[in-house]
């Protein structure tokens, strides 16, 4: 039994690593299926940057306070989101495949209060749901980037 939900998903995108890294980080609300707002609170040029993130799923909005915990462009980035019902730690890894890019997202969601109990009871089922959701998010990122959305970011990382 575990009070956390873990997910891992990976996708290959037919765009250069610098463009993929920049778009993934700077345009979250454009490509994410759940993030509707993402605004920087305090810019620290990488680790320590704080931001506010609002998600919406099935009509339910949640707000998170976020901080960048790892920043190694264009290879890795990680964040920690703190919310009322749960916290999320997510790491993105970017691998250059000769002009294409493999993006891997690994995340852990830790429940608080009642949500912690739900994770303990339904963790195995919820892990599968979490992996499916992470894959849908990365497929959305792939679709946006391969349709030219990242070219406007001026990415040259």
Short mmCIF file of C-alpha atoms in Angstrom, two decimals:
data_model
loop_
_atom_site.label_atom_id
_atom_site.label_comp_id
_atom_site.label_asym_id
_atom_site.label_seq_id
_atom_site.Cartn_x
_atom_site.Cartn_y
_atom_site.Cartn_z
CA UNK A 1 0.00 0.00 0.00
CA UNK A 2 1.21 3.44 -0.89
CA UNK A 3 -0.09 6.95 -0.26
CA UNK A 4 1.46 8.23 -3.50
CA UNK A 5 0.65 7.76 -7.16
CA UNK A 6 3.54 7.37 -9.60
CA UNK A 7 3.45 7.79 -13.37
CA UNK A 8 5.95 7.51 -16.19
CA UNK A 9 5.34 8.31 -19.85
CA UNK A 10 7.51 8.95 -22.87
CA UNK A 11 6.97 10.20 -26.42
CA UNK A 12 9.12 10.98 -29.44
CA UNK A 13 8.54 14.34 -31.11
CA UNK A 14 9.73 15.27 -34.58
CA UNK A 15 11.19 18.63 -33.48
CA UNK A 16 14.66 19.72 -32.23
CA UNK A 17 15.46 19.39 -28.51
CA UNK A 18 15.84 23.14 -27.85
CA UNK A 19 12.43 23.93 -29.30
CA UNK A 20 10.81 21.05 -27.39
CA UNK A 21 12.43 22.04 -24.08
CA UNK A 22 11.45 25.72 -24.37
CA UNK A 23 7.87 25.07 -25.50
CA UNK A 24 7.30 22.38 -22.86
CA UNK A 25 8.41 24.77 -20.12
CA UNK A 26 7.12 28.15 -21.31
CA UNK A 27 3.77 27.25 -22.90
CA UNK A 28 2.27 24.70 -20.50
CA UNK A 29 -1.26 26.15 -20.68
CA UNK A 30 -1.15 25.84 -24.51
CA UNK A 31 -0.31 22.15 -24.70
CA UNK A 32 -1.56 20.70 -21.41
CA UNK A 33 -5.02 19.13 -21.32
CA UNK A 34 -5.49 20.11 -17.64
CA UNK A 35 -3.44 23.28 -16.99
CA UNK A 36 -5.54 26.36 -17.77
CA UNK A 37 -3.30 29.02 -16.17
CA UNK A 38 0.42 29.05 -15.48
CA UNK A 39 2.00 32.30 -14.37
CA UNK A 40 5.48 33.07 -13.04
CA UNK A 41 5.40 34.71 -9.60
CA UNK A 42 9.15 35.22 -9.15
CA UNK A 43 11.69 34.57 -11.91
CA UNK A 44 15.04 33.17 -10.78
CA UNK A 45 16.27 32.00 -14.21
CA UNK A 46 15.85 28.34 -13.33
CA UNK A 47 15.94 26.63 -9.92
CA UNK A 48 13.95 28.56 -7.33
CA UNK A 49 11.59 30.23 -9.84
CA UNK A 50 8.10 30.24 -8.32
CA UNK A 51 4.82 30.13 -10.20
CA UNK A 52 1.07 29.71 -9.80
CA UNK A 53 -0.67 26.93 -11.70
CA UNK A 54 -4.41 26.36 -12.12
CA UNK A 55 -5.74 23.06 -13.43
CA UNK A 56 -9.22 22.09 -14.49
CA UNK A 57 -10.46 18.55 -14.88
CA UNK A 58 -14.09 17.48 -15.23
CA UNK A 59 -15.17 21.02 -14.34
CA UNK A 60 -13.17 21.10 -11.09
CA UNK A 61 -10.53 23.81 -10.76
CA UNK A 62 -7.52 23.46 -8.45
CA UNK A 63 -4.75 25.94 -7.72
CA UNK A 64 -1.15 25.00 -7.01
CA UNK A 65 1.91 26.94 -5.90
CA UNK A 66 4.91 25.75 -7.86
CA UNK A 67 8.69 25.94 -7.70
CA UNK A 68 11.34 24.86 -10.18
CA UNK A 69 13.55 22.26 -8.45
CA UNK A 70 15.83 21.22 -11.35
CA UNK A 71 16.91 23.23 -14.39
CA UNK A 72 19.41 21.80 -16.88
CA UNK A 73 18.43 23.07 -20.37
CA UNK A 74 17.89 21.39 -22.74
CA UNK A 75 18.17 18.01 -20.96
CA UNK A 76 16.11 18.15 -17.73
CA UNK A 77 13.70 20.20 -15.69
CA UNK A 78 11.63 19.44 -12.61
CA UNK A 79 8.97 21.15 -10.55
CA UNK A 80 7.14 20.72 -7.25
CA UNK A 81 3.48 21.77 -7.05
CA UNK A 82 1.81 22.26 -3.69
CA UNK A 83 -1.98 22.10 -3.55
CA UNK A 84 -4.77 21.79 -1.04
CA UNK A 85 -5.54 18.08 -1.63
CA UNK A 86 -2.22 16.82 -2.96
CA UNK A 87 1.31 17.73 -3.98
CA UNK A 88 2.97 16.82 -7.28
CA UNK A 89 6.62 16.36 -8.17
CA UNK A 90 7.28 16.13 -11.90
CA UNK A 91 10.49 15.72 -13.84
CA UNK A 92 10.89 16.10 -17.59
CA UNK A 93 13.84 14.54 -19.41
CA UNK A 94 14.68 15.49 -23.00
CA UNK A 95 16.87 13.32 -25.22
CA UNK A 96 18.23 14.46 -28.59
CA UNK A 97 17.57 11.83 -31.27
CA UNK A 98 19.34 13.50 -34.23
CA UNK A 99 16.79 16.29 -34.72
CA UNK A 100 13.93 14.46 -33.04
CA UNK A 101 13.39 14.59 -29.28
CA UNK A 102 12.30 11.97 -26.75
CA UNK A 103 10.43 13.54 -23.83
CA UNK A 104 9.95 11.48 -20.67
CA UNK A 105 7.76 12.71 -17.85
CA UNK A 106 7.98 11.07 -14.44
CA UNK A 107 5.73 12.27 -11.65
CA UNK A 108 4.68 11.46 -8.12
CA UNK A 109 1.44 12.68 -6.59
CA UNK A 110 1.19 12.59 -2.79
CA UNK A 111 -2.26 12.86 -1.25
CA UNK A 112 -3.16 14.90 1.81
CA UNK A 113 -5.96 14.21 4.29
CA UNK A 114 -8.82 12.24 2.73
CA UNK A 115 -7.03 12.03 -0.64
CA UNK A 116 -4.19 10.17 1.11
CA UNK A 117 -6.73 7.54 2.25
CA UNK A 118 -8.10 7.25 -1.30
CA UNK A 119 -4.56 6.70 -2.62
CA UNK A 120 -4.00 3.98 -0.02
CA UNK A 121 -7.21 2.20 -1.02
CA UNK A 122 -7.14 2.65 -4.80
CA UNK A 123 -3.45 3.31 -5.51
CA UNK A 124 -2.92 0.52 -8.01
CA UNK A 125 -5.93 1.54 -10.11
CA UNK A 126 -5.03 5.23 -9.81
CA UNK A 127 -1.41 4.57 -10.91
CA UNK A 128 -2.77 3.17 -14.20
CA UNK A 129 -5.04 6.21 -14.60
CA UNK A 130 -2.09 8.51 -13.85
CA UNK A 131 0.09 6.85 -16.50
CA UNK A 132 -2.73 7.08 -19.06
CA UNK A 133 -3.23 10.78 -18.24
CA UNK A 134 0.51 11.48 -18.51
CA UNK A 135 0.57 9.80 -21.92
CA UNK A 136 -2.39 11.89 -23.12
CA UNK A 137 -0.58 15.05 -21.95
CA UNK A 138 2.60 14.10 -23.86
CA UNK A 139 0.58 13.22 -26.98
CA UNK A 140 -0.96 16.71 -26.81
CA UNK A 141 2.55 18.23 -26.49
CA UNK A 142 3.67 16.18 -29.53
CA UNK A 143 0.66 17.27 -31.62
CA UNK A 144 1.16 20.97 -30.80
CA UNK A 145 4.91 20.92 -31.49
CA UNK A 146 4.67 18.91 -34.70
CA UNK A 147 2.04 21.35 -36.00
CA UNK A 148 4.57 24.20 -35.59
CA UNK A 149 3.53 25.71 -32.24
CA UNK A 150 7.08 25.68 -30.82
CA UNK A 151 8.67 27.50 -33.74
CA UNK A 152 7.21 30.78 -32.45
CA UNK A 153 9.09 30.50 -29.13
CA UNK A 154 12.39 31.37 -30.74
CA UNK A 155 13.98 28.42 -29.00
CA UNK A 156 17.69 28.01 -29.49
CA UNK A 157 18.68 26.21 -26.29
#
